[in-house]
JSON list of C-alpha atoms in Angstrom, two decimals:
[
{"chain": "A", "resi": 4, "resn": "UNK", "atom": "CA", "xyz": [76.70, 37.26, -51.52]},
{"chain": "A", "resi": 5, "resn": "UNK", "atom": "CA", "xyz": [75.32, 34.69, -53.93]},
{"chain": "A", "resi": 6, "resn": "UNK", "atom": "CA", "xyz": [73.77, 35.75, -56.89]},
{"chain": "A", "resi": 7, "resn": "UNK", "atom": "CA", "xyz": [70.14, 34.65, -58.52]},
{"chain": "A", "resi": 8, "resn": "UNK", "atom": "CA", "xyz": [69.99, 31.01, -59.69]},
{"chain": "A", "resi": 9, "resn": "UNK", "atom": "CA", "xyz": [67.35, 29.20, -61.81]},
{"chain": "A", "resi": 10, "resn": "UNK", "atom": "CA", "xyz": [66.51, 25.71, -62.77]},
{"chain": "A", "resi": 11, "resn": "UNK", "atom": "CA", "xyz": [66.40, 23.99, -64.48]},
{"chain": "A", "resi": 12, "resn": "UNK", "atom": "CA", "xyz": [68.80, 25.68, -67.14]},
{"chain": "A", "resi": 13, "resn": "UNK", "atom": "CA", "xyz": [67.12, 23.98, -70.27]},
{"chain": "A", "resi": 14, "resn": "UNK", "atom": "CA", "xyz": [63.92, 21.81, -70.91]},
{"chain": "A", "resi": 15, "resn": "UNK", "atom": "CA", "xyz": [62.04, 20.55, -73.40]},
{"chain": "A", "resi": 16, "resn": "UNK", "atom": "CA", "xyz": [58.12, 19.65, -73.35]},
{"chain": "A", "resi": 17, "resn": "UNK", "atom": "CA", "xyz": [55.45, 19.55, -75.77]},
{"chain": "A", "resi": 18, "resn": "UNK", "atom": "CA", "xyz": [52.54, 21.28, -76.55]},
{"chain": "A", "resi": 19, "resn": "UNK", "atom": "CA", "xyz": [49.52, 21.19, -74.02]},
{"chain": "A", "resi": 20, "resn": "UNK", "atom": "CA", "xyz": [52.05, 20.36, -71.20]},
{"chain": "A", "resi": 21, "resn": "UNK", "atom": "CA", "xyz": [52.63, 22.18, -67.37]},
{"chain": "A", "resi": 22, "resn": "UNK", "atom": "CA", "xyz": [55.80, 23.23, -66.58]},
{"chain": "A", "resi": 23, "resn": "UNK", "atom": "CA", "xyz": [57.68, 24.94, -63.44]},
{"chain": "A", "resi": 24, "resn": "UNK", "atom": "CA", "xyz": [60.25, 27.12, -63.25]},
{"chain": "A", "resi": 25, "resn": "UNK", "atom": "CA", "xyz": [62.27, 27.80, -60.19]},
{"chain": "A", "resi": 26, "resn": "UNK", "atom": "CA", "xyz": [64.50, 30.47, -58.72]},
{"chain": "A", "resi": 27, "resn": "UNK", "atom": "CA", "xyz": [66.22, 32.02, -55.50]},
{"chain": "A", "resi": 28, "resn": "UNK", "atom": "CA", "xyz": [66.42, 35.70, -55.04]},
{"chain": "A", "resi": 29, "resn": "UNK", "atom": "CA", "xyz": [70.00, 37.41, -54.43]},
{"chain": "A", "resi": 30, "resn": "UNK", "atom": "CA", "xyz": [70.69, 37.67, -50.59]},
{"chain": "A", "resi": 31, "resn": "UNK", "atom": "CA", "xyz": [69.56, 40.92, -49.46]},
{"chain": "A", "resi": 32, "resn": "UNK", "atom": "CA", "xyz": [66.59, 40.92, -51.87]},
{"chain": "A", "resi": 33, "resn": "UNK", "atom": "CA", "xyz": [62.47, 40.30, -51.16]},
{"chain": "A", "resi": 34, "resn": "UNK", "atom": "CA", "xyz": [61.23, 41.04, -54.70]},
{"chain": "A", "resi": 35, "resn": "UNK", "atom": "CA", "xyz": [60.74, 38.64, -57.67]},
{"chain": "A", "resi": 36, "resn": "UNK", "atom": "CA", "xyz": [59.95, 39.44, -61.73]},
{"chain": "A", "resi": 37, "resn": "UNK", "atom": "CA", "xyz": [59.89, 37.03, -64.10]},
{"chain": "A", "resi": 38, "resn": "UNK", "atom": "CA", "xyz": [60.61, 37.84, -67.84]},
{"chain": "A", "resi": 39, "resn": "UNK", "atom": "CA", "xyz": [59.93, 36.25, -71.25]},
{"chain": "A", "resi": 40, "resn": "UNK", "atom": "CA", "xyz": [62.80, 36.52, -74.14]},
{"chain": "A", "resi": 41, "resn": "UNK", "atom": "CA", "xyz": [61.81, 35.09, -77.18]},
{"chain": "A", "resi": 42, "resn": "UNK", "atom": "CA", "xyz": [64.68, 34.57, -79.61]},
{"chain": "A", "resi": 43, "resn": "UNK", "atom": "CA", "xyz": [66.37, 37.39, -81.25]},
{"chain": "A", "resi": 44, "resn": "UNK", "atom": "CA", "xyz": [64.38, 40.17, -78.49]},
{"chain": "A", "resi": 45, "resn": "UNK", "atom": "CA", "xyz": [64.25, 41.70, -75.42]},
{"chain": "A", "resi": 46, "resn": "UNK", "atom": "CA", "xyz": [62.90, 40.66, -72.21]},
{"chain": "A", "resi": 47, "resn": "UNK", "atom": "CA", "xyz": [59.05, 41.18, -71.92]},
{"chain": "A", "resi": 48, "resn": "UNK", "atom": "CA", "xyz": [57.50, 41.66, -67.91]},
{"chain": "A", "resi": 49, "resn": "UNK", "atom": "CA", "xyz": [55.65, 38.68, -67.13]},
{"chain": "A", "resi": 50, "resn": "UNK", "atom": "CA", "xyz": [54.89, 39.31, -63.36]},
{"chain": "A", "resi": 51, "resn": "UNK", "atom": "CA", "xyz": [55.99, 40.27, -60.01]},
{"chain": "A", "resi": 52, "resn": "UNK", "atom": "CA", "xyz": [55.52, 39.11, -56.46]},
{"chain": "A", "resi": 53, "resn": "UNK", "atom": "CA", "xyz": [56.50, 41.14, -53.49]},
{"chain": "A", "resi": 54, "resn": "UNK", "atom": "CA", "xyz": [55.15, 39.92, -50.25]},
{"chain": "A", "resi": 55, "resn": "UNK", "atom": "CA", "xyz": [54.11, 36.38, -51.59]},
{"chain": "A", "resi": 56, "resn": "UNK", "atom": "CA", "xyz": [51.60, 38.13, -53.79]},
{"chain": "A", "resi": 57, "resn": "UNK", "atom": "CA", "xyz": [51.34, 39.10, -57.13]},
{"chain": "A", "resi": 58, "resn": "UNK", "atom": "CA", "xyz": [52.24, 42.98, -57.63]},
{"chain": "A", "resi": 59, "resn": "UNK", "atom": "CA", "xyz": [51.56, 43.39, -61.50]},
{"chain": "A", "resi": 60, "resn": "UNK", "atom": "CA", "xyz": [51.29, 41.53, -64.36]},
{"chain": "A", "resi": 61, "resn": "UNK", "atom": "CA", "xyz": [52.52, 42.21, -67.93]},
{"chain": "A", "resi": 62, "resn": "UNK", "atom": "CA", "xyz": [50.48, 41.29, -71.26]},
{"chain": "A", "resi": 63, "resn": "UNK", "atom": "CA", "xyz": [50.59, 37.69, -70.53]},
{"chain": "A", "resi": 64, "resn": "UNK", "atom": "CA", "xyz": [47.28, 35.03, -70.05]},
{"chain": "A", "resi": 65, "resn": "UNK", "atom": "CA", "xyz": [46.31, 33.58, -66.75]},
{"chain": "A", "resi": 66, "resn": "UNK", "atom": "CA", "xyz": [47.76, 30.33, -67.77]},
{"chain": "A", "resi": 67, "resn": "UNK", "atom": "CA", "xyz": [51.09, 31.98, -66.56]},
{"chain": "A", "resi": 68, "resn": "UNK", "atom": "CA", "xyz": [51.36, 31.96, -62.53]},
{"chain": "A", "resi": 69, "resn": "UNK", "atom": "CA", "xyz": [53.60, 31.93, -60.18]},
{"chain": "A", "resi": 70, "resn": "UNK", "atom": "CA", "xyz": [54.23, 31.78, -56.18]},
{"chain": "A", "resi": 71, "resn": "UNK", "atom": "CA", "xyz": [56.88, 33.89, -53.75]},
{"chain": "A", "resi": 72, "resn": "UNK", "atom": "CA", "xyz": [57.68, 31.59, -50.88]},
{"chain": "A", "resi": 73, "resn": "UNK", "atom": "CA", "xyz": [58.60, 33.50, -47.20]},
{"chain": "A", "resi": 74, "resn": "UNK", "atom": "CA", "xyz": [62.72, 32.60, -48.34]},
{"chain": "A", "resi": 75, "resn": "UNK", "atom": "CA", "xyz": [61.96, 35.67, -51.20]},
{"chain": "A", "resi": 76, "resn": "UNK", "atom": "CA", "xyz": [62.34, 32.28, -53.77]},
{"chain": "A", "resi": 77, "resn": "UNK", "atom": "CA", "xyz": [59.95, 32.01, -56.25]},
{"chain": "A", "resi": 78, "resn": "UNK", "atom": "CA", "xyz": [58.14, 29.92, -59.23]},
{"chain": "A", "resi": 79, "resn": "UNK", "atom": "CA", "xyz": [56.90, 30.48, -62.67]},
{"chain": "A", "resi": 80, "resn": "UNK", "atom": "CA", "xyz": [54.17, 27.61, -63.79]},
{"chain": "A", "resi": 81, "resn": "UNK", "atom": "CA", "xyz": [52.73, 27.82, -67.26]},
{"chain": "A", "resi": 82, "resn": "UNK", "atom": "CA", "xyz": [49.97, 25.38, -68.20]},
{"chain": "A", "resi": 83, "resn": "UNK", "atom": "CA", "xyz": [48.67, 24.47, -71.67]},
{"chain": "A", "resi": 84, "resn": "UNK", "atom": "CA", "xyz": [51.77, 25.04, -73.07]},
{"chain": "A", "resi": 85, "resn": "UNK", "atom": "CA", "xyz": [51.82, 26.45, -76.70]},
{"chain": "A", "resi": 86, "resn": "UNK", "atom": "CA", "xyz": [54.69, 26.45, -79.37]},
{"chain": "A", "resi": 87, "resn": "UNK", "atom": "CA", "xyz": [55.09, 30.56, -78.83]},
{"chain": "A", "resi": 88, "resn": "UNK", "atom": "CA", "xyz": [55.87, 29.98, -75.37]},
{"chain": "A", "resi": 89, "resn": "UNK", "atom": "CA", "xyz": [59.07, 29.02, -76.40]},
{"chain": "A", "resi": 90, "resn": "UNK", "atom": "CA", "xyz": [61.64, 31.57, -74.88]},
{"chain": "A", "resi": 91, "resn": "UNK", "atom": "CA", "xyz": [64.35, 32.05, -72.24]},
{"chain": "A", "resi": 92, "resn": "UNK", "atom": "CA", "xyz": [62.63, 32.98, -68.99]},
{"chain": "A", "resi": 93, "resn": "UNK", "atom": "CA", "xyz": [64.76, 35.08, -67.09]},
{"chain": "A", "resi": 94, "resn": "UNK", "atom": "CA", "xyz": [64.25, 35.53, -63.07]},
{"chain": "A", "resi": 95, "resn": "UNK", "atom": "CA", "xyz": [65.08, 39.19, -61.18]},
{"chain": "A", "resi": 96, "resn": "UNK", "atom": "CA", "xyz": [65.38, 40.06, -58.14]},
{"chain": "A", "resi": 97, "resn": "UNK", "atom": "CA", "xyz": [65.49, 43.89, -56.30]},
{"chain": "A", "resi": 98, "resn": "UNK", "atom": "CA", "xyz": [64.61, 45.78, -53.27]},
{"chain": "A", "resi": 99, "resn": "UNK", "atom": "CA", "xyz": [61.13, 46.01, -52.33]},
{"chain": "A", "resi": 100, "resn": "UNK", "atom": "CA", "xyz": [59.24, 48.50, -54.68]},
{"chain": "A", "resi": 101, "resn": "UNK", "atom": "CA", "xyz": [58.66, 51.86, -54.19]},
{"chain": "A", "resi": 102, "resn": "UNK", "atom": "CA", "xyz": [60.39, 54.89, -52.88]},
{"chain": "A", "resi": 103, "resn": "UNK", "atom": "CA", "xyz": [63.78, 54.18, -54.26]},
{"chain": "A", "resi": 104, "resn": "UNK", "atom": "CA", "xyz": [65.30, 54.06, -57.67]},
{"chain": "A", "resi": 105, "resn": "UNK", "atom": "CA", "xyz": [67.25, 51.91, -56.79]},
{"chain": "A", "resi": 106, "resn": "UNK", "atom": "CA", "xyz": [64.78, 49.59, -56.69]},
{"chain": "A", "resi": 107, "resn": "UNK", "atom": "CA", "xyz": [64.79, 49.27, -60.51]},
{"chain": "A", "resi": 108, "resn": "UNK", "atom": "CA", "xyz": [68.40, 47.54, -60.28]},
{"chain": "A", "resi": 109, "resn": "UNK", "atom": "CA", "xyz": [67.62, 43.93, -60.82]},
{"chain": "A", "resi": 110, "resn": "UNK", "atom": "CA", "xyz": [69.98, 40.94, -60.96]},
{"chain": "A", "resi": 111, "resn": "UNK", "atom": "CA", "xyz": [69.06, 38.53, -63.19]},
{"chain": "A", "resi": 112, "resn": "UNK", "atom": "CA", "xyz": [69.61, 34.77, -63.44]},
{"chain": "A", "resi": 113, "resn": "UNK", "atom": "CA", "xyz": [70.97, 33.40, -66.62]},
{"chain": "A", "resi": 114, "resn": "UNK", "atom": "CA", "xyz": [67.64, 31.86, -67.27]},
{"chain": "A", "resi": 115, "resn": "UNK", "atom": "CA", "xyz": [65.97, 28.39, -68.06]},
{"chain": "A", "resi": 116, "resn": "UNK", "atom": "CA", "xyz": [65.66, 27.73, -71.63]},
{"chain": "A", "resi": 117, "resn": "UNK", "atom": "CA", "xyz": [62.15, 25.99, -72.93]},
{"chain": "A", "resi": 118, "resn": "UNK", "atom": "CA", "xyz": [61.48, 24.63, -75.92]},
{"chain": "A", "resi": 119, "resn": "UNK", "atom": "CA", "xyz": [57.89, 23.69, -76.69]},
{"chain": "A", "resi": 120, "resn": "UNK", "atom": "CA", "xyz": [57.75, 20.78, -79.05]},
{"chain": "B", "resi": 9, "resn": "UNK", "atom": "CA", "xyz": [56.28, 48.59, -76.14]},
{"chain": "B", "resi": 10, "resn": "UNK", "atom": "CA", "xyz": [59.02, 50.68, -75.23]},
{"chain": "B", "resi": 11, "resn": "UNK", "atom": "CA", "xyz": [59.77, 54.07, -75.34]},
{"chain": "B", "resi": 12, "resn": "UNK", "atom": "CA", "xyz": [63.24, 54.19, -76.10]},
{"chain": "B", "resi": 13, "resn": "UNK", "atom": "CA", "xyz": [64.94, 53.85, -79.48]},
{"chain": "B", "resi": 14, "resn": "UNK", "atom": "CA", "xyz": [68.27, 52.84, -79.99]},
{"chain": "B", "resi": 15, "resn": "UNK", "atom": "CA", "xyz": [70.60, 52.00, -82.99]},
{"chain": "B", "resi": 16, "resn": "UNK", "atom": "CA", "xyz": [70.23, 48.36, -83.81]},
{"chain": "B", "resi": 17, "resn": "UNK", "atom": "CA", "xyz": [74.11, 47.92, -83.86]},
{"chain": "B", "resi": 18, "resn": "UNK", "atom": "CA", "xyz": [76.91, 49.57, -83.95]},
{"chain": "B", "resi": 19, "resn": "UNK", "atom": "CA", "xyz": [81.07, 48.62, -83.61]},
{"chain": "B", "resi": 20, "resn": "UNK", "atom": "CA", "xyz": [84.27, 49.40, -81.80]},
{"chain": "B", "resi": 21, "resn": "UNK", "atom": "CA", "xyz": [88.04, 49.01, -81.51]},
{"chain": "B", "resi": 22, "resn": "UNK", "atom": "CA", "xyz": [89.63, 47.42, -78.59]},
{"chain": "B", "resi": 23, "resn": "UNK", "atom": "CA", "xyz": [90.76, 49.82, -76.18]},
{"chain": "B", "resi": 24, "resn": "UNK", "atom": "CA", "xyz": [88.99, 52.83, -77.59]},
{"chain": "B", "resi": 25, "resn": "UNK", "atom": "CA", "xyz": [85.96, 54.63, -76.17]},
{"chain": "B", "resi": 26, "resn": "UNK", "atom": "CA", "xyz": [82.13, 52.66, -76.96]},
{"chain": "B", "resi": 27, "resn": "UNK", "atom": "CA", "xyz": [79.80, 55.79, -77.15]},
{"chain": "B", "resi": 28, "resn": "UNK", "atom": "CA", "xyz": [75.65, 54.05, -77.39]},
{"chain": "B", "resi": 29, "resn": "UNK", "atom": "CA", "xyz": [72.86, 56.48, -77.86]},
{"chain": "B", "resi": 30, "resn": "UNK", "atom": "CA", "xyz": [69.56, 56.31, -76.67]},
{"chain": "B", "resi": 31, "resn": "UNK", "atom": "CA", "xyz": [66.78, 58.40, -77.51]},
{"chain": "B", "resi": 32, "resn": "UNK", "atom": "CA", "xyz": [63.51, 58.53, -74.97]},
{"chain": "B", "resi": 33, "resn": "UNK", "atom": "CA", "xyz": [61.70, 62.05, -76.21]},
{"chain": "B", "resi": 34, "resn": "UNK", "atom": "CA", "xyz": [58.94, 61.17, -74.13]},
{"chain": "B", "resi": 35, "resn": "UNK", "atom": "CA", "xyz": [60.59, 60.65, -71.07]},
{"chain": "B", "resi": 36, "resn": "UNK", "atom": "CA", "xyz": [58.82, 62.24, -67.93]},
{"chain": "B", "resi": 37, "resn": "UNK", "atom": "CA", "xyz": [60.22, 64.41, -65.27]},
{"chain": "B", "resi": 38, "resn": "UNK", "atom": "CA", "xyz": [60.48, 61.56, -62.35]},
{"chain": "B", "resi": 39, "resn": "UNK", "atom": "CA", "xyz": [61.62, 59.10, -64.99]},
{"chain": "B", "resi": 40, "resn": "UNK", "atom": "CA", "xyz": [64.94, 57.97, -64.61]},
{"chain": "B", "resi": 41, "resn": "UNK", "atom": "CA", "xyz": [66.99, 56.19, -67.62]},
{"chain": "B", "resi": 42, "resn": "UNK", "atom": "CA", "xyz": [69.11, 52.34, -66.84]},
{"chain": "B", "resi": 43, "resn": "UNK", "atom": "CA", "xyz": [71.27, 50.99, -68.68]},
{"chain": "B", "resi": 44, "resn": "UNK", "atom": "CA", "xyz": [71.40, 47.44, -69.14]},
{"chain": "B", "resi": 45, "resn": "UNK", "atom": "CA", "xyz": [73.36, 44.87, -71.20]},
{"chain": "B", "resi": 46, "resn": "UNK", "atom": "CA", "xyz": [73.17, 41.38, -72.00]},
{"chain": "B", "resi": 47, "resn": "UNK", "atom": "CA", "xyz": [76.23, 39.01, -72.82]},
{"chain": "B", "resi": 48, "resn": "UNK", "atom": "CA", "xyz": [75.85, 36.36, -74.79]},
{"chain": "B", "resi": 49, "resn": "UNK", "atom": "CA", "xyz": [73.97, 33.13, -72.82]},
{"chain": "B", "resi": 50, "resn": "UNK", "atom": "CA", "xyz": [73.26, 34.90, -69.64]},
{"chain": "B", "resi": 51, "resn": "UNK", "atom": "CA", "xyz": [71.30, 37.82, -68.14]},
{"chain": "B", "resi": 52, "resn": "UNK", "atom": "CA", "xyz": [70.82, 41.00, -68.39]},
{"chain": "B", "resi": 53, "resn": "UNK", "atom": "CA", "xyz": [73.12, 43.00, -65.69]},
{"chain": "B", "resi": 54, "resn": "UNK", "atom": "CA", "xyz": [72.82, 46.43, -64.81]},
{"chain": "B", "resi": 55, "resn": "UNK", "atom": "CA", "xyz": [74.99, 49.07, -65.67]},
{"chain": "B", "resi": 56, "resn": "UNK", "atom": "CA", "xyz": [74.11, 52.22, -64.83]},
{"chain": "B", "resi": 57, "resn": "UNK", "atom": "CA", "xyz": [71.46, 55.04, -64.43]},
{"chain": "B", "resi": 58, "resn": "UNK", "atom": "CA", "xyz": [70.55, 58.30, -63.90]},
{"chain": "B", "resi": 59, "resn": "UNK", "atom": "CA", "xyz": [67.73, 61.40, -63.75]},
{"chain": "B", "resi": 60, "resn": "UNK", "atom": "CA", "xyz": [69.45, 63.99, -64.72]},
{"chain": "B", "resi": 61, "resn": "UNK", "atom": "CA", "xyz": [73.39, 64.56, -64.20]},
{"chain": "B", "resi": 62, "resn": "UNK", "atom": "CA", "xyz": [76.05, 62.93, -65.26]},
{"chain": "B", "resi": 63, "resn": "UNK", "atom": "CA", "xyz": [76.72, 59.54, -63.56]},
{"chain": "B", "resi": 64, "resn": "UNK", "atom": "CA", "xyz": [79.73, 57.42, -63.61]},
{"chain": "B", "resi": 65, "resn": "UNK", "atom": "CA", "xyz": [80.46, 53.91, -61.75]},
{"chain": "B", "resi": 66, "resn": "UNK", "atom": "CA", "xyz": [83.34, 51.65, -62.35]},
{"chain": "B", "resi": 67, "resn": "UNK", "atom": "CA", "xyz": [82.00, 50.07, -65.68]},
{"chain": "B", "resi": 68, "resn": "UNK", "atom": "CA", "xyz": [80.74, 53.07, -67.47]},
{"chain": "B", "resi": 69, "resn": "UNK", "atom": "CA", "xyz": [79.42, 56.73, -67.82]},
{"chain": "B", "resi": 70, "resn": "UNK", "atom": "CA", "xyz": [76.30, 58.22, -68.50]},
{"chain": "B", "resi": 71, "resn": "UNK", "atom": "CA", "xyz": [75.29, 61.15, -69.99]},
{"chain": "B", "resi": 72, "resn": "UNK", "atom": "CA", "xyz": [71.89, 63.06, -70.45]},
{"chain": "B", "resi": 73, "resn": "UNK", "atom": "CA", "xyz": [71.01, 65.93, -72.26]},
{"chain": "B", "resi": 74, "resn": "UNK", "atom": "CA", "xyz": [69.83, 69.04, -70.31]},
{"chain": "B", "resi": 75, "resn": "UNK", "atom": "CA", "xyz": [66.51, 68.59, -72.02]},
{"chain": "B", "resi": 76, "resn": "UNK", "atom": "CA", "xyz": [66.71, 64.77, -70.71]},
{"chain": "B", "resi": 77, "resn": "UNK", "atom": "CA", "xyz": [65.02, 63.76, -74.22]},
{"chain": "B", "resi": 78, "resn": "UNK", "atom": "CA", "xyz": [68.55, 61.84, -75.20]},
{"chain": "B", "resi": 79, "resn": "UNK", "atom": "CA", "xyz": [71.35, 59.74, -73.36]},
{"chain": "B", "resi": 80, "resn": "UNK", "atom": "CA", "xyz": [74.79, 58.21, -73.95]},
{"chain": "B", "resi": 81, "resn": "UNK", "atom": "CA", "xyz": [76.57, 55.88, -72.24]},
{"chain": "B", "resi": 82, "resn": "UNK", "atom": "CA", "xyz": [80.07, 55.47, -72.66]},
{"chain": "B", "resi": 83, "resn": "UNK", "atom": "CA", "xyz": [82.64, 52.77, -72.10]},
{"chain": "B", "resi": 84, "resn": "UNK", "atom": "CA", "xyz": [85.90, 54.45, -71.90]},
{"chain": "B", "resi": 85, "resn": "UNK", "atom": "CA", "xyz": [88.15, 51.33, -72.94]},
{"chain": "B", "resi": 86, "resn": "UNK", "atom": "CA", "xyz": [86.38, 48.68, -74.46]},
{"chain": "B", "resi": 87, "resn": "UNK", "atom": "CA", "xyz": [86.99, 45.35, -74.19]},
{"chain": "B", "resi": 88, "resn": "UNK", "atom": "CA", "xyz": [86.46, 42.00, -76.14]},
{"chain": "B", "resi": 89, "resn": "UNK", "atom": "CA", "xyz": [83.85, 41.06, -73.33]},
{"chain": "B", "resi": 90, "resn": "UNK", "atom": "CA", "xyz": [81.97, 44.46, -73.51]},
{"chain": "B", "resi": 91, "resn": "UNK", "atom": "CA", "xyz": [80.66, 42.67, -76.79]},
{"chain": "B", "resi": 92, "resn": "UNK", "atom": "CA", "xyz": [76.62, 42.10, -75.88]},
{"chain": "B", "resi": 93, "resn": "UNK", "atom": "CA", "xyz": [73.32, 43.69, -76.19]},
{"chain": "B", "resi": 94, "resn": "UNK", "atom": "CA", "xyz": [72.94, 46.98, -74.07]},
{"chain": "B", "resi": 95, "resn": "UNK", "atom": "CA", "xyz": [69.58, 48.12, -73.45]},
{"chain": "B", "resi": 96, "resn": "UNK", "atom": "CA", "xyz": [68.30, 51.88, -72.69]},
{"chain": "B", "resi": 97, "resn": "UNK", "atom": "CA", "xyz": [64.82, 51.77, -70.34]},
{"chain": "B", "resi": 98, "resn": "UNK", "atom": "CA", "xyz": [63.25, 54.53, -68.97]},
{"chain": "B", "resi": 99, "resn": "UNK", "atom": "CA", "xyz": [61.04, 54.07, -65.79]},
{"chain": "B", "resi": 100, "resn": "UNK", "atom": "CA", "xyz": [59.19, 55.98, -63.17]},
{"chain": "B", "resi": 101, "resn": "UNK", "atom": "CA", "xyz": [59.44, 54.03, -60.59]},
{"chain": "B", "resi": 102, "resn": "UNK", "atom": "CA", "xyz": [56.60, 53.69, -58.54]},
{"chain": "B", "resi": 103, "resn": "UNK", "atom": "CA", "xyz": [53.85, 50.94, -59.22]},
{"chain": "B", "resi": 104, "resn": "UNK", "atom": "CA", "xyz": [56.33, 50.48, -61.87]},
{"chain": "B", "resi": 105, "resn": "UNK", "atom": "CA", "xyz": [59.17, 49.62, -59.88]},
{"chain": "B", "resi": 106, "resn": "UNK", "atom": "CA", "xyz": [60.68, 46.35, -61.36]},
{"chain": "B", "resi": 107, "resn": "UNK", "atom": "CA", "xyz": [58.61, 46.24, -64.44]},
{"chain": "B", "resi": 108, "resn": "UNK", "atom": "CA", "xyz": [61.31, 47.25, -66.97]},
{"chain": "B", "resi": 109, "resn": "UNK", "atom": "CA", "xyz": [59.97, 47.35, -70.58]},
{"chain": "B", "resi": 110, "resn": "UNK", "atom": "CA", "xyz": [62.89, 46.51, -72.55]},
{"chain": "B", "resi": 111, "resn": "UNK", "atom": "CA", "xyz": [63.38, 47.36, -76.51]},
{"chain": "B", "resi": 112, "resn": "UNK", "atom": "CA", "xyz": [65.74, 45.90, -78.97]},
{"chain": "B", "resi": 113, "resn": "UNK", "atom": "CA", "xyz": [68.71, 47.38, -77.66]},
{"chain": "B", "resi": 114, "resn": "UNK", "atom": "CA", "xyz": [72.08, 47.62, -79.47]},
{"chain": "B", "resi": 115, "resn": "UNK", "atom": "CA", "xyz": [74.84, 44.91, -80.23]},
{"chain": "B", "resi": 116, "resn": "UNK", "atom": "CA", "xyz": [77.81, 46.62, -79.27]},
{"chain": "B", "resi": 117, "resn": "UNK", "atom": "CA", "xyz": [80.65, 44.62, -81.01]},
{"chain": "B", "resi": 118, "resn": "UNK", "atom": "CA", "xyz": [84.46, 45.29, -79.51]},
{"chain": "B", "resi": 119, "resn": "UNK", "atom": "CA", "xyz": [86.92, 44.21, -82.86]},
{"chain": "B", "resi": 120, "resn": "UNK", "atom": "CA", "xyz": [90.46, 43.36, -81.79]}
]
């Protein structure tokens, strides 16, 4: 059973740049949330996608998207990039919502690390 | 912002018992409570959770008040590498399902 990987693992661009974010869901697992971790706190909800669509957002601006593919992998983009989006972004993946609570136990990636210059 | 509070840090000796509190007085009756922890450089992995009896796995046991409004979860023999952040969420599931709101949590250090 292979766990959730991300790429890249660190990246640096500068401010008013795109970037993309990639990662593949555990085996087993058809839903995708992506979560910001600025330095020194704790993971903030950016998003989910379940289905290839987007099944809530957290406090963030629509210049953070994403897409779910069919293979339950999934991207982050952010355009415009600003020095506060600095931040680990970490990728989970679960069980399809609903129904279970079981569906609340995500594995995570070990994140790609931007720095916005 | 979350709903849970936890002590920002606390430490432990090698081999004894890691007790972390969490308090969540607003917690509602379908809310369950995970427990989460972070090791340094990587990501958050799930620990443990429960609604409201006693739950124990192979890394650790919870425990919830009868009133549900506090938590504990204990490490029996901890280790250097049960050194990281552990985080205390409550969530009801739902349309919520996946959207953890995660706090400061508490830096568990294990001492030799």
């Amino acid at each position: 059973e292979t766990g959730v990987t991300q790429s890249p693992t660190h990246l640096i661009k500068t401010r008013g740049q795109q970037v993309t974010l990639r990662c593949s869901s555990q085996s087993g697992h058809n839903t995708v949330s992506w979560y910001q971790q600025a330095l020194g706190q704790g993971p903030q909800f950016i998003f989910q996608y379940y289905r290839e669509e987007e099944n809530g957002r957290g406090n963030f601006p629509p210049r953070f998207s994403g897409l779910q593919f069919p293979n339950y992998s999934s991207e982050l983009n952010v355009n415009a990039l600003e020095l506060d989006d600095s931040a680990l972004y970490l990728c989970a993946s679960s069980l399809a919502p609903g129904g279970n609570p079981g569906a609340n136990v995500l594995t995570f990636g070990a994140g790609s690390r931007l720095t916005v210059l | 912002d979350a709903k849970t509070t936890q002590p920002p840090s606390m430490d432990c000796a090698e081999g004894r018992a890691a007790n972390l509190p969490c308090n969540h007085s607003t917690i509602s009756g379908n809310e369950y409570v995970y427990w989460y922890r972070q090791i340094h450089s990587q990501g958050p992995q799930y620990i443990i959770h429960g609604l409201k009896n006693n739950e124990t796995n192979e890394m650790a046991s919870l425990i919830i008040t009868e009133d549900r409004k506090s938590s504990t979860l204990i490490l029996p023999h901890a280790t250097l590498r049960d050194t990281a952040v552990y985080y205390c969420i409550d969530n009801a599931g739902g349309t919520s399902y996946g959207k953890l709101t995660f706090g400061q949590g508490t830096i568990l250090t294990v001492h030799p």
